Amino acid sequence: MPNNVAPTPGRKASVVPKATPPGPKTAKAASKKKDEDEGVDTGDDDCFYGRALARPPEQLELTEAELKEEITRILTANNPHAPQNIVRYSSKERSYTSTGVVDQMAVHLVLEGSLLHQDSDEARRLRAEGDLLKGAAALEPGAELEEGKPQTPATEGGGEVDEEDRPDSVASRADPKEPSVTNQFNFSERASQTLGDALRQRSCQTEPPPRGSFGATANQWEIYDAYVEELHKQERNKEKQKASKKEHEKSKKKTLLLETQFQNDDLTKMGGVAKILERMVTQNMFDGIAKDFKYFEDASDEFRDQKGTLLPLWRFQYDKARGLSVTALCWSQKYPDLFAVGMGSYASGQQGRGLLLFYSLKNSAFPEYIYPTDSGVLCLHIHQQHSYLVAVGFYDGRVAVYNLKAEGLEPAYRSTAKTGKHTDPVWQVSWQNDDMDQNHNFYSVSSDGRVVSWTLVKNELVFTDIITLSLQGGASEGPEAVQPPGVDLSRVSRPQPVGRRLTSTNTWTTSSSLVRRRGRCTSAPRPTPARSWRPTTPTAWRWTPSSGTTSTPRSSSPAARTGP
Amino acid sequence: MAGIGNADVEETLKRIEAHKSVIGTIVVNADGIPIRTTLDNSTAIQYAGLFRQLTVMARSTVRDIDPQNDLLVLRVRSKKHEILVAPENDFLLIVIQNLCE
């Protein structure tokens, strides 16, 4: 058989079996899904219809059994043109990931319909236009009828013509009622770009403000200090308001001057602190003694009546007091550690200078206050209430009152020859209670026989003779005229001969010579019966020559100057 | 202090220095510089710097507890000696004492 079969063009096999013309071989070939697909070629089909079983030369040789084999074809709804694996880039996972589901829809034909929903805007608008047109058409026929033109098609035509004449009017009528809608078909958008405003940026840089870092801690005391400072400021403001401006300026200048002084490396500020440290250093050195002073108890004191043990504690000395004897001692009432020492001389030939020293037990190395005097001090007394007032009696018969609070080394009050000073050494001074005018006053007694009362009136020392004692001979020994401090000297019952005093001074001299040995005085130890050493009345340290080196101080009365 | 006078801050300091148990004294000014000392300069500077901090802290502690209170003296007792530090305004007075026991 001549085979005029043209070689079939190879075509991609499609899944959908095509309606192939009869030609079982060709159909089978198609079912085998070969790339060669000749079923569509109609041009070649004419050759096949003429013969049966015409074989192309390249066709497969199949057995009958194979040819009769039934092969099922399954129709699926998959879109053959749809890709089977789409891979898209996922920013989230930063990689290409395959999309799971591929859209299998294949669109063959799309027709846009012209149906409008009756409630949509466009439908309404069209309806309105349609009504208007109908109304116009109705009017027109009515008008034409009036004119007498019965031809309805003509009227309709005329209506149409009129309609056409009227589209402007209809349209114009429609326009104000409905907003014009852009023509969907002929709409074109026009845009134009204008020159934009040129952008300008203006900035100005300034100098950065000066910066500094600040740090502080907020403690209790900082807050407290701030409050106190605020208080001071307010007080100062009040004062400023009261004072006049000029005065204020003056005071300002003064304060400024003072401040500049202190800005130097000035050691004067260290005064108080240096004092404290000196005391501490001294106490560290004499630590044992301080403890003894406080705590020493001698058990044997209980067994001895009226006699006790003497424990020397401190030794107070002062360089400039060489050659001077201790003539008077007095404890201060207010400050129990403070005591006064009067230095002078008993020998009538060696009269020159004297010293008034104040020592504190806290610092045994150096006196607290030093007052040089031009005459030997023979007696002194510290005021009970006002501890800064000290009455002093001198060898030359004068008396003086020192004020410890005042600056300077001069006494506050002094008696002179005109103001009733004694002509002989003053042996005892004693403060009294304030008189009725609230003036301080004290008594002094001297070898010239006068007992004088001195009153501190303003800045003067006013004297009053109270008693004049005369010299008598052979009087018995007894308590002296000079009473213990605190007792009014005017209440003396037994006038004592002054001669007694003189004799007593003799013994006094001998006893004081023991003291005068080295110009020092040792502080008193504990008295036997009393456990706490706080003398109730100021005493002068007395040596009783007969009993040797040890003796108990007579804390009751200094009157017993002449010992047993 | 009546009777003694201001010049005797010097004398007091001299007396302290003259104590036989005192090893040295240092007076430190507001800037932390020793203005008067019996020790050698480097030791004095070292003491001044260290004790300024300690004093400030001690003072802060005392005043923190009660703002009306103030530090008077700080005493540091060690095996070898005792150091007494007293602040005054911005000055500092340091005394090193040997405990001869």
XYZ file of C-alpha atoms in Angstrom:
665
model
C 0.000 0.000 0.000
C 1.483 3.279 -0.799
C 1.887 5.186 2.224
C 1.434 8.786 1.518
C 1.252 9.719 4.992
C 3.099 12.869 5.503
C 5.148 12.866 8.594
C 2.964 14.168 11.264
C 4.141 17.234 12.957
C 5.047 16.553 16.484
C 2.863 18.172 18.968
C 2.637 18.120 22.582
C 0.234 15.551 23.814
C -2.647 16.880 25.805
C -4.299 15.119 28.623
C -7.699 15.740 27.273
C -8.306 13.093 24.772
C -9.269 14.717 21.585
C -11.985 13.553 19.365
C -9.841 11.864 16.853
C -11.171 10.709 13.538
C -11.488 6.966 13.116
C -8.135 5.510 12.878
C -7.602 3.174 15.724
C -3.919 3.235 15.440
C -3.731 6.897 15.548
C -6.086 6.901 18.486
C -3.961 4.447 20.288
C -0.945 6.413 19.507
C -2.603 9.362 21.089
C -3.535 7.373 24.101
C 0.059 6.369 24.526
C 0.734 10.027 25.075
C 3.387 10.412 22.527
C 4.573 13.753 21.434
C 3.486 12.966 17.940
C -0.048 13.988 17.540
C -1.538 13.763 14.180
C -5.198 13.432 14.982
C -5.914 17.062 14.249
C -4.365 17.184 10.924
C -7.313 16.996 8.705
C -5.303 17.159 5.678
C -3.866 13.751 6.261
C -7.097 12.145 7.231
C -8.284 11.751 3.707
C -5.544 9.272 3.131
C -6.616 7.152 6.045
C -10.270 6.930 5.234
C -9.507 5.107 2.053
C -7.754 2.213 3.679
C -7.965 0.281 6.756
C -5.041 -0.317 8.954
C -2.773 1.991 7.089
C 0.362 2.134 9.044
C 2.773 4.870 9.171
C 6.246 3.582 8.974
C 7.274 4.786 12.381
C 4.310 3.426 14.216
C 4.780 1.011 17.026
C 4.401 -2.609 16.373
C 1.914 -3.912 18.832
C 0.407 -7.271 19.347
C -3.267 -7.924 19.081
C -3.505 -8.395 22.765
C -1.859 -5.092 23.336
C -4.068 -3.430 20.824
C -7.169 -4.691 22.527
C -5.981 -3.707 25.867
C -8.357 -1.293 27.491
C -6.856 1.644 28.958
C -8.837 3.838 31.282
C -8.518 7.506 31.087
C -9.356 9.636 33.991
C -10.742 13.069 33.629
C -9.469 15.462 36.187
C -10.301 19.042 36.636
C -6.708 20.094 36.744
C -5.672 22.870 34.547
C -2.969 21.449 32.315
C -1.538 24.867 31.730
C -1.223 25.611 35.378
C 2.232 25.227 36.711
C 2.682 22.405 39.050
C 5.142 23.961 41.410
C 5.221 27.639 42.009
C 8.057 28.938 44.043
C 7.791 32.329 45.541
C 10.225 34.329 47.593
C 9.081 34.714 51.158
C 10.564 37.678 52.964
C 9.658 36.175 56.255
C 11.677 33.073 55.734
C 14.129 34.763 53.435
C 14.102 31.996 50.938
C 12.226 30.647 48.057
C 9.395 28.536 49.285
C 7.012 26.591 47.159
C 3.423 27.573 47.394
C 1.360 24.655 48.298
C -1.740 25.150 46.336
C -1.680 26.268 42.753
C -4.688 27.890 41.241
C -6.155 25.444 38.785
C -8.705 27.677 37.239
C -8.390 28.276 33.564
C -10.476 31.053 32.196
C -11.671 30.598 28.689
C -14.079 33.422 28.151
C -15.011 36.497 30.048
C -18.109 38.431 29.181
C -19.064 41.553 30.959
C -22.738 41.694 31.577
C -24.867 44.750 31.344
C -27.141 43.973 34.239
C -27.401 46.552 36.930
C -28.707 46.059 40.382
C -31.893 48.029 40.649
C -30.833 49.746 43.846
C -27.440 50.805 42.660
C -26.723 54.429 41.964
C -26.365 54.001 38.288
C -29.623 52.195 37.974
C -31.397 54.907 39.809
C -29.884 57.541 37.687
C -30.815 55.758 34.512
C -34.297 55.283 35.792
C -34.579 58.943 36.547
C -33.337 59.840 33.088
C -35.698 57.355 31.594
C -38.592 58.924 33.474
C -37.625 62.347 32.324
C -37.377 61.206 28.770
C -40.687 59.494 29.066
C -42.145 62.595 30.558
C -40.694 64.677 27.765
C -41.972 62.191 25.239
C -45.366 62.274 26.857
C -45.388 66.002 26.848
C -44.358 66.167 23.305
C -47.137 64.012 22.056
C -49.484 66.074 24.134
C -48.177 69.260 22.614
C -48.258 67.872 19.177
C -51.743 66.652 19.693
C -52.682 70.111 20.603
C -51.099 71.255 17.463
C -53.090 68.664 15.654
C -50.689 66.122 14.435
C -52.258 62.767 14.930
C -49.431 60.776 13.475
C -48.219 58.874 16.346
C -45.069 57.591 14.746
C -44.483 61.046 13.450
C -45.129 62.410 16.868
C -42.913 59.778 18.195
C -40.405 60.715 15.611
C -41.080 64.302 16.356
C -40.910 63.405 19.913
C -37.685 61.811 19.164
C -36.618 64.786 17.217
C -37.874 66.928 19.932
C -36.154 64.725 22.281
C -33.071 65.282 20.415
C -33.797 68.958 20.458
C -34.299 68.710 24.028
C -31.428 66.686 25.212
C -29.776 69.835 26.217
C -32.758 70.927 28.192
C -33.271 67.474 29.649
C -29.667 67.170 30.308
C -29.626 70.620 31.737
C -32.578 69.682 33.881
C -30.864 66.474 34.908
C -27.651 68.136 35.644
C -28.687 70.218 38.572
C -30.455 67.212 40.065
C -27.753 64.602 39.680
C -24.022 64.942 39.804
C -22.414 64.305 36.511
C -20.868 60.908 36.262
C -17.724 60.422 34.346
C -18.222 58.569 31.189
C -16.889 55.108 31.653
C -15.936 54.632 28.071
C -14.702 57.917 27.010
C -13.273 59.055 30.287
C -9.800 60.191 30.126
C -7.856 61.514 32.952
C -5.689 64.433 32.450
C -3.098 65.489 34.782
C -0.456 68.034 34.636
C 2.444 68.589 36.835
C 3.299 72.020 37.895
C 6.494 73.277 39.128
C 6.698 72.462 42.759
C 7.872 74.987 45.229
C 11.512 74.735 45.737
C 12.164 73.405 49.190
C 14.526 75.294 51.331
C 15.881 74.316 54.653
C 17.103 76.877 57.004
C 18.803 76.072 60.225
C 20.964 77.924 62.585
C 23.439 76.513 64.988
C 24.079 78.228 68.238
C 26.816 77.782 70.699
C 25.909 75.018 73.042
C 25.091 76.267 76.482
C 27.864 75.775 78.942
C 27.506 72.511 80.700
C 28.829 71.225 83.858
C 28.213 68.075 85.694
C 26.937 68.254 89.190
C 26.783 65.582 91.768
C 25.761 65.621 95.350
C 24.502 63.322 97.992
C 21.392 64.071 99.909
C 21.962 63.105 103.491
C 20.038 63.940 106.591
C 22.555 66.532 107.540
C 22.718 68.177 104.163
C 18.986 68.675 104.265
C 19.233 69.945 107.811
C 22.005 72.340 106.875
C 19.943 73.672 104.015
C 17.058 74.372 106.316
C 19.266 76.069 108.864
C 20.823 78.204 106.185
C 17.391 79.192 104.994
C 16.463 80.196 108.516
C 19.569 82.324 108.821
C 18.809 84.010 105.542
C 15.364 84.911 106.668
C 16.659 86.286 109.904
C 19.243 88.305 108.093
C 16.591 89.661 105.786
C 14.580 90.757 108.749
C 17.562 92.488 110.187
C 18.282 94.148 106.913
C 14.809 95.517 106.754
C 15.186 96.978 110.174
C 18.609 98.458 109.726
C 19.206 101.322 107.346
C 20.906 100.808 104.064
C 24.122 102.580 104.908
C 24.637 100.653 108.054
C 23.996 97.531 106.186
C 26.632 98.368 103.658
C 29.113 99.070 106.356
C 28.486 95.806 108.039
C 28.798 94.064 104.735
C 32.211 95.507 104.233
C 33.218 94.426 107.673
C 32.086 90.904 107.158
C 33.924 90.809 103.874
C 37.101 91.865 105.550
C 36.729 89.224 108.173
C 36.168 86.584 105.603
C 39.253 87.470 103.665
C 41.251 87.120 106.782
C 40.098 83.616 107.357
C 40.797 82.495 103.896
C 44.465 82.445 104.557
C 46.097 79.446 106.041
C 45.242 80.728 109.416
C 46.025 78.672 112.400
C 43.887 80.698 114.740
C 40.908 78.664 113.752
C 42.563 75.592 115.106
C 42.600 76.959 118.622
C 39.738 74.999 120.038
C 40.658 71.841 118.309
C 44.280 72.073 119.288
C 43.192 72.397 122.856
C 41.080 69.301 122.673
C 43.838 67.335 121.095
C 46.329 68.459 123.664
C 44.047 67.219 126.362
C 43.604 63.943 124.622
C 47.290 63.467 124.150
C 47.940 64.239 127.784
C 45.221 61.952 128.928
C 46.560 59.201 126.788
C 49.873 59.550 128.483
C 48.436 59.720 131.947
C 45.772 57.215 131.324
C 46.424 55.242 134.460
C 46.209 58.287 136.618
C 42.934 59.341 135.154
C 41.572 55.929 135.900
C 42.871 56.098 139.416
C 41.247 59.446 139.850
C 37.973 58.009 138.906
C 38.001 54.580 140.335
C 40.589 54.278 143.049
C 39.256 52.742 146.211
C 41.397 51.657 149.033
C 39.771 48.889 150.973
C 41.761 49.673 154.045
C 39.944 52.936 154.381
C 37.066 51.203 155.975
C 39.120 50.089 158.877
C 40.724 53.344 159.714
C 38.549 56.000 161.220
C 39.217 59.519 160.219
C 42.413 58.571 158.576
C 42.823 57.669 154.988
C 45.370 56.998 152.352
C 46.813 59.632 150.161
C 47.473 58.812 146.577
C 49.279 61.509 144.696
C 47.817 61.838 141.268
C 48.970 64.796 139.267
C 51.649 67.316 139.409
C 50.858 70.690 137.946
C 53.702 72.972 137.140
C 54.279 76.058 135.126
C 57.613 77.368 133.954
C 57.012 80.981 134.695
C 55.964 80.175 138.216
C 59.421 79.323 139.360
C 60.285 80.971 142.569
C 56.727 81.551 143.515
C 54.835 79.814 146.208
C 51.367 78.568 145.979
C 49.370 80.826 148.192
C 45.797 80.034 147.389
C 43.704 77.309 145.884
C 40.076 77.362 144.969
C 37.820 74.944 143.159
C 35.223 76.193 140.752
C 31.654 75.327 141.609
C 30.377 75.170 138.150
C 33.139 73.234 136.460
C 34.305 70.597 138.867
C 37.517 69.995 137.026
C 38.619 73.603 137.104
C 40.566 75.040 139.995
C 42.420 78.251 140.547
C 45.897 78.677 141.959
C 47.260 81.876 143.318
C 50.993 82.255 143.237
C 52.865 84.720 145.279
C 55.381 84.854 147.997
C 55.177 84.915 151.768
C 58.565 86.276 152.383
C 58.247 89.997 152.837
C 61.544 90.578 151.159
C 60.746 88.847 147.963
C 57.749 90.650 146.771
C 57.507 91.223 143.119
C 55.203 89.540 140.840
C 52.438 87.044 141.172
C 50.421 84.749 139.051
C 46.865 83.662 138.854
C 46.597 80.294 137.165
C 43.642 78.162 136.307
C 44.121 74.495 135.752
C 41.802 71.813 134.531
C 42.152 68.232 135.579
C 41.662 67.301 131.983
C 44.973 68.796 131.037
C 47.605 68.446 133.683
C 50.382 69.725 131.501
C 49.446 73.315 131.019
C 47.187 75.815 132.658
C 44.020 76.918 130.994
C 44.222 80.543 132.017
C 47.227 82.538 133.024
C 47.056 85.990 134.527
C 50.257 87.651 135.557
C 49.965 90.147 138.370
C 52.373 92.686 139.601
C 51.967 91.759 143.172
C 51.883 88.368 144.802
C 48.481 86.804 145.105
C 47.626 85.821 148.612
C 44.042 84.713 148.384
C 41.421 84.129 145.841
C 37.850 83.055 145.614
C 35.696 81.970 142.701
C 32.097 83.090 142.727
C 29.686 80.252 143.386
C 27.146 81.094 140.760
C 29.127 83.140 138.306
C 32.214 81.059 137.835
C 33.866 83.611 135.676
C 34.193 86.103 138.495
C 37.251 85.624 140.639
C 38.118 87.822 143.578
C 41.793 88.090 144.340
C 43.629 89.625 147.232
C 47.198 90.793 146.829
C 50.141 91.195 149.070
C 50.165 94.929 148.587
C 46.702 95.235 150.046
C 44.792 95.578 146.852
C 41.919 93.488 145.730
C 40.880 92.775 142.196
C 38.120 90.980 140.415
C 38.945 89.070 137.248
C 36.408 88.222 134.609
C 37.434 85.035 132.858
C 35.119 85.640 129.993
C 36.704 88.924 129.082
C 39.602 89.138 126.722
C 42.822 90.523 128.032
C 44.912 89.939 131.097
C 43.734 92.825 133.206
C 41.270 92.448 135.980
C 37.829 93.827 135.508
C 37.843 95.676 138.809
C 40.687 96.849 140.894
C 41.004 98.667 144.131
C 43.442 101.524 144.339
C 44.795 103.649 147.146
C 41.961 106.048 146.696
C 39.274 103.457 146.631
C 39.999 101.912 149.961
C 42.699 99.418 149.423
C 44.233 97.832 152.457
C 47.526 98.904 153.756
C 48.585 95.415 154.597
C 48.373 92.132 152.751
C 44.898 90.864 152.150
C 44.564 87.461 153.648
C 41.113 86.359 152.682
C 38.474 87.298 150.175
C 35.059 85.793 150.072
C 32.105 86.267 147.775
C 28.712 86.896 149.246
C 25.222 86.577 147.921
C 24.032 89.360 145.763
C 22.769 92.278 147.731
C 19.346 93.781 147.424
C 20.281 95.708 144.353
C 21.429 92.526 142.662
C 25.016 93.652 142.831
C 27.806 91.220 143.410
C 29.822 91.821 146.510
C 32.610 90.268 148.455
C 34.489 90.760 151.681
C 38.160 91.052 152.299
C 40.156 90.987 155.465
C 43.668 92.172 155.899
C 46.320 92.604 158.539
C 45.516 96.250 158.848
C 42.487 95.164 160.818
C 39.848 96.188 158.404
C 37.122 93.958 157.148
C 35.893 95.605 154.006
C 32.920 94.898 151.847
C 33.335 95.529 148.173
C 30.373 95.923 145.862
C 30.507 95.746 142.132
C 28.415 98.685 141.068
C 28.429 99.032 137.307
C 32.084 99.457 136.459
C 33.316 100.434 139.860
C 34.326 98.806 143.026
C 32.721 100.473 145.973
C 34.115 99.686 149.336
C 32.542 99.769 152.738
C 34.332 99.245 155.948
C 32.471 96.815 158.049
C 34.572 96.116 161.038
C 37.850 97.313 162.228
C 39.651 94.776 164.297
C 42.193 95.963 166.762
C 45.216 94.234 168.090
C 44.764 92.583 171.456
C 47.143 90.502 173.304
C 46.731 87.182 175.141
C 43.482 86.157 173.657
C 42.818 82.468 173.528
C 43.235 80.584 170.382
C 40.080 79.854 168.687
C 38.332 80.112 165.466
C 39.238 83.152 163.575
C 37.261 86.101 162.537
C 37.322 85.093 158.992
C 34.390 82.857 158.479
C 34.077 80.301 155.736
C 32.774 81.628 152.510
C 29.104 82.011 152.219
C 28.749 83.229 155.749
C 28.291 86.881 156.413
C 31.430 88.194 157.968
C 29.468 90.723 159.904
C 28.135 87.975 162.072
C 31.403 87.474 163.787
C 30.758 87.128 167.468
C 34.210 86.977 168.837
C 36.526 89.562 167.555
C 39.852 87.997 167.208
C 42.983 89.893 167.865
C 44.827 90.659 164.802
C 47.931 89.585 166.526
C 46.562 86.126 166.375
C 46.567 86.502 162.751
C 50.099 87.523 162.783
C 51.114 84.551 164.790
C 49.133 82.395 162.563
C 51.017 83.762 159.692
C 54.137 82.565 161.350
C 52.926 79.065 161.459
C 51.536 79.624 158.113
C 54.886 80.536 156.846
C 56.441 77.427 158.181
C 53.783 75.289 156.776
C 53.826 77.030 153.501
C 57.506 76.532 153.269
C 56.801 72.901 152.787
C 54.621 73.851 149.984
C 56.976 76.389 148.690
C 59.689 73.908 148.168
C 59.224 73.542 144.542
C 56.606 76.062 143.754
C 54.157 73.357 142.927
C 51.068 72.046 144.458
C 49.784 68.587 144.330
C 46.178 68.007 143.907
C 44.294 66.518 146.755
C 43.553 62.849 146.976
C 40.427 61.248 148.145
C 39.237 62.019 151.598
C 38.683 59.020 153.722
C 35.026 58.903 154.429
C 33.698 60.439 151.256
C 33.952 58.261 148.267
C 33.420 60.861 145.624
C 35.940 63.583 145.454
C 33.975 66.703 144.907
C 34.792 69.289 147.495
C 31.697 71.064 148.575
C 33.489 74.156 149.668
C 36.654 75.418 148.195
C 39.579 74.580 150.251
C 43.118 75.568 150.407
C 45.454 72.732 150.688
C 46.853 72.729 154.112
C 49.784 70.969 155.564
C 49.710 70.325 159.215
C 53.295 70.337 160.206
C 52.931 68.128 163.188
C 51.438 65.194 161.492
C 54.222 64.937 159.022
C 53.634 64.428 155.382
C 50.181 63.038 155.342
C 47.113 64.803 156.363
C 43.506 64.984 155.397
C 42.150 68.152 153.996
C 39.674 69.925 156.120
C 36.804 70.145 153.764
C 34.571 71.761 156.296
C 36.255 74.929 157.274
C 39.378 76.675 156.255
C 39.238 78.547 159.456
C 41.496 76.177 161.233
C 44.560 77.682 159.906
C 46.528 76.958 162.896
C 46.697 73.300 163.162
C 46.591 71.373 166.322
C 40.499 82.197 125.564
C 41.242 85.012 127.927
C 44.556 84.977 129.557
C 46.239 82.942 126.848
C 45.662 84.723 123.578
C 45.535 83.671 119.996
C 49.220 83.377 119.448
C 49.192 80.369 121.655
C 47.613 78.084 119.175
C 51.193 77.875 118.038
C 52.291 77.214 121.562
C 49.670 74.570 122.100
C 50.765 72.823 118.963
C 54.340 73.073 120.091
C 53.453 71.582 123.420
C 51.686 68.724 121.724
C 54.651 68.117 119.516
C 56.961 68.245 122.498
C 55.179 65.422 124.279
C 57.515 62.514 124.461
C 54.932 60.009 123.287
C 53.844 62.007 120.272
C 55.397 60.752 117.061
C 54.201 63.542 114.824
C 51.593 66.137 114.126
C 50.165 67.361 110.856
C 48.015 70.408 110.203
C 46.170 70.100 106.894
C 44.506 73.037 105.222
C 41.330 73.120 103.191
C 43.074 71.969 100.027
C 44.481 68.871 101.608
C 47.992 70.185 101.787
C 49.910 69.803 105.028
C 50.874 73.277 106.111
C 52.671 72.325 109.271
C 54.117 68.988 110.127
C 56.852 67.333 112.077
C 57.007 64.318 109.798
C 58.550 64.104 106.367
C 56.596 65.532 103.523
C 55.592 62.372 101.727
C 54.278 60.730 104.878
C 52.436 63.889 105.755
C 50.784 64.037 102.364
C 49.809 60.423 102.619
C 48.264 60.881 106.028
C 46.524 64.037 104.935
C 44.915 62.419 101.945
C 43.822 59.278 103.706
C 42.460 60.890 106.796
C 40.578 63.561 104.978
C 38.420 60.919 103.381
C 37.941 59.070 106.611
C 37.028 62.213 108.473
C 34.523 63.268 105.881
C 32.908 59.876 106.061
C 32.872 59.809 109.844
C 31.398 63.262 109.955
C 28.772 62.334 107.469
C 27.846 59.317 109.560
C 27.564 61.261 112.774
C 25.507 63.973 111.212
C 23.354 61.583 109.329
C 22.227 60.029 112.563
C 21.544 63.378 114.171
C 22.021 66.502 112.080
C 22.468 68.654 115.131
C 25.402 66.594 116.231
C 28.871 67.010 114.818
C 32.127 65.148 114.813
C 34.628 66.384 117.359
C 37.543 63.989 117.311
C 38.196 60.753 115.505
C 40.463 58.348 117.303
C 42.025 55.474 115.426
C 43.768 53.095 117.708
C 46.036 50.561 116.104
C 48.517 48.078 117.388
C 51.426 50.394 117.155
C 50.049 53.768 117.882
C 47.009 55.940 118.189
C 46.069 58.544 115.644
C 43.880 61.434 116.723
C 42.164 63.400 113.989
C 40.230 66.565 114.706
C 38.421 68.439 111.930
C 37.896 72.167 112.253
C 36.103 74.103 109.531
C 37.974 72.694 106.580
C 41.201 72.160 108.409
C 42.437 68.947 109.866
C 44.706 68.360 112.788
C 46.312 64.945 112.987
C 48.358 63.757 115.946
C 50.099 60.408 116.006
C 50.881 59.199 119.485
C 52.762 56.221 120.661
C 51.055 54.249 123.365
C 53.961 53.403 125.565
C 52.512 50.441 127.397
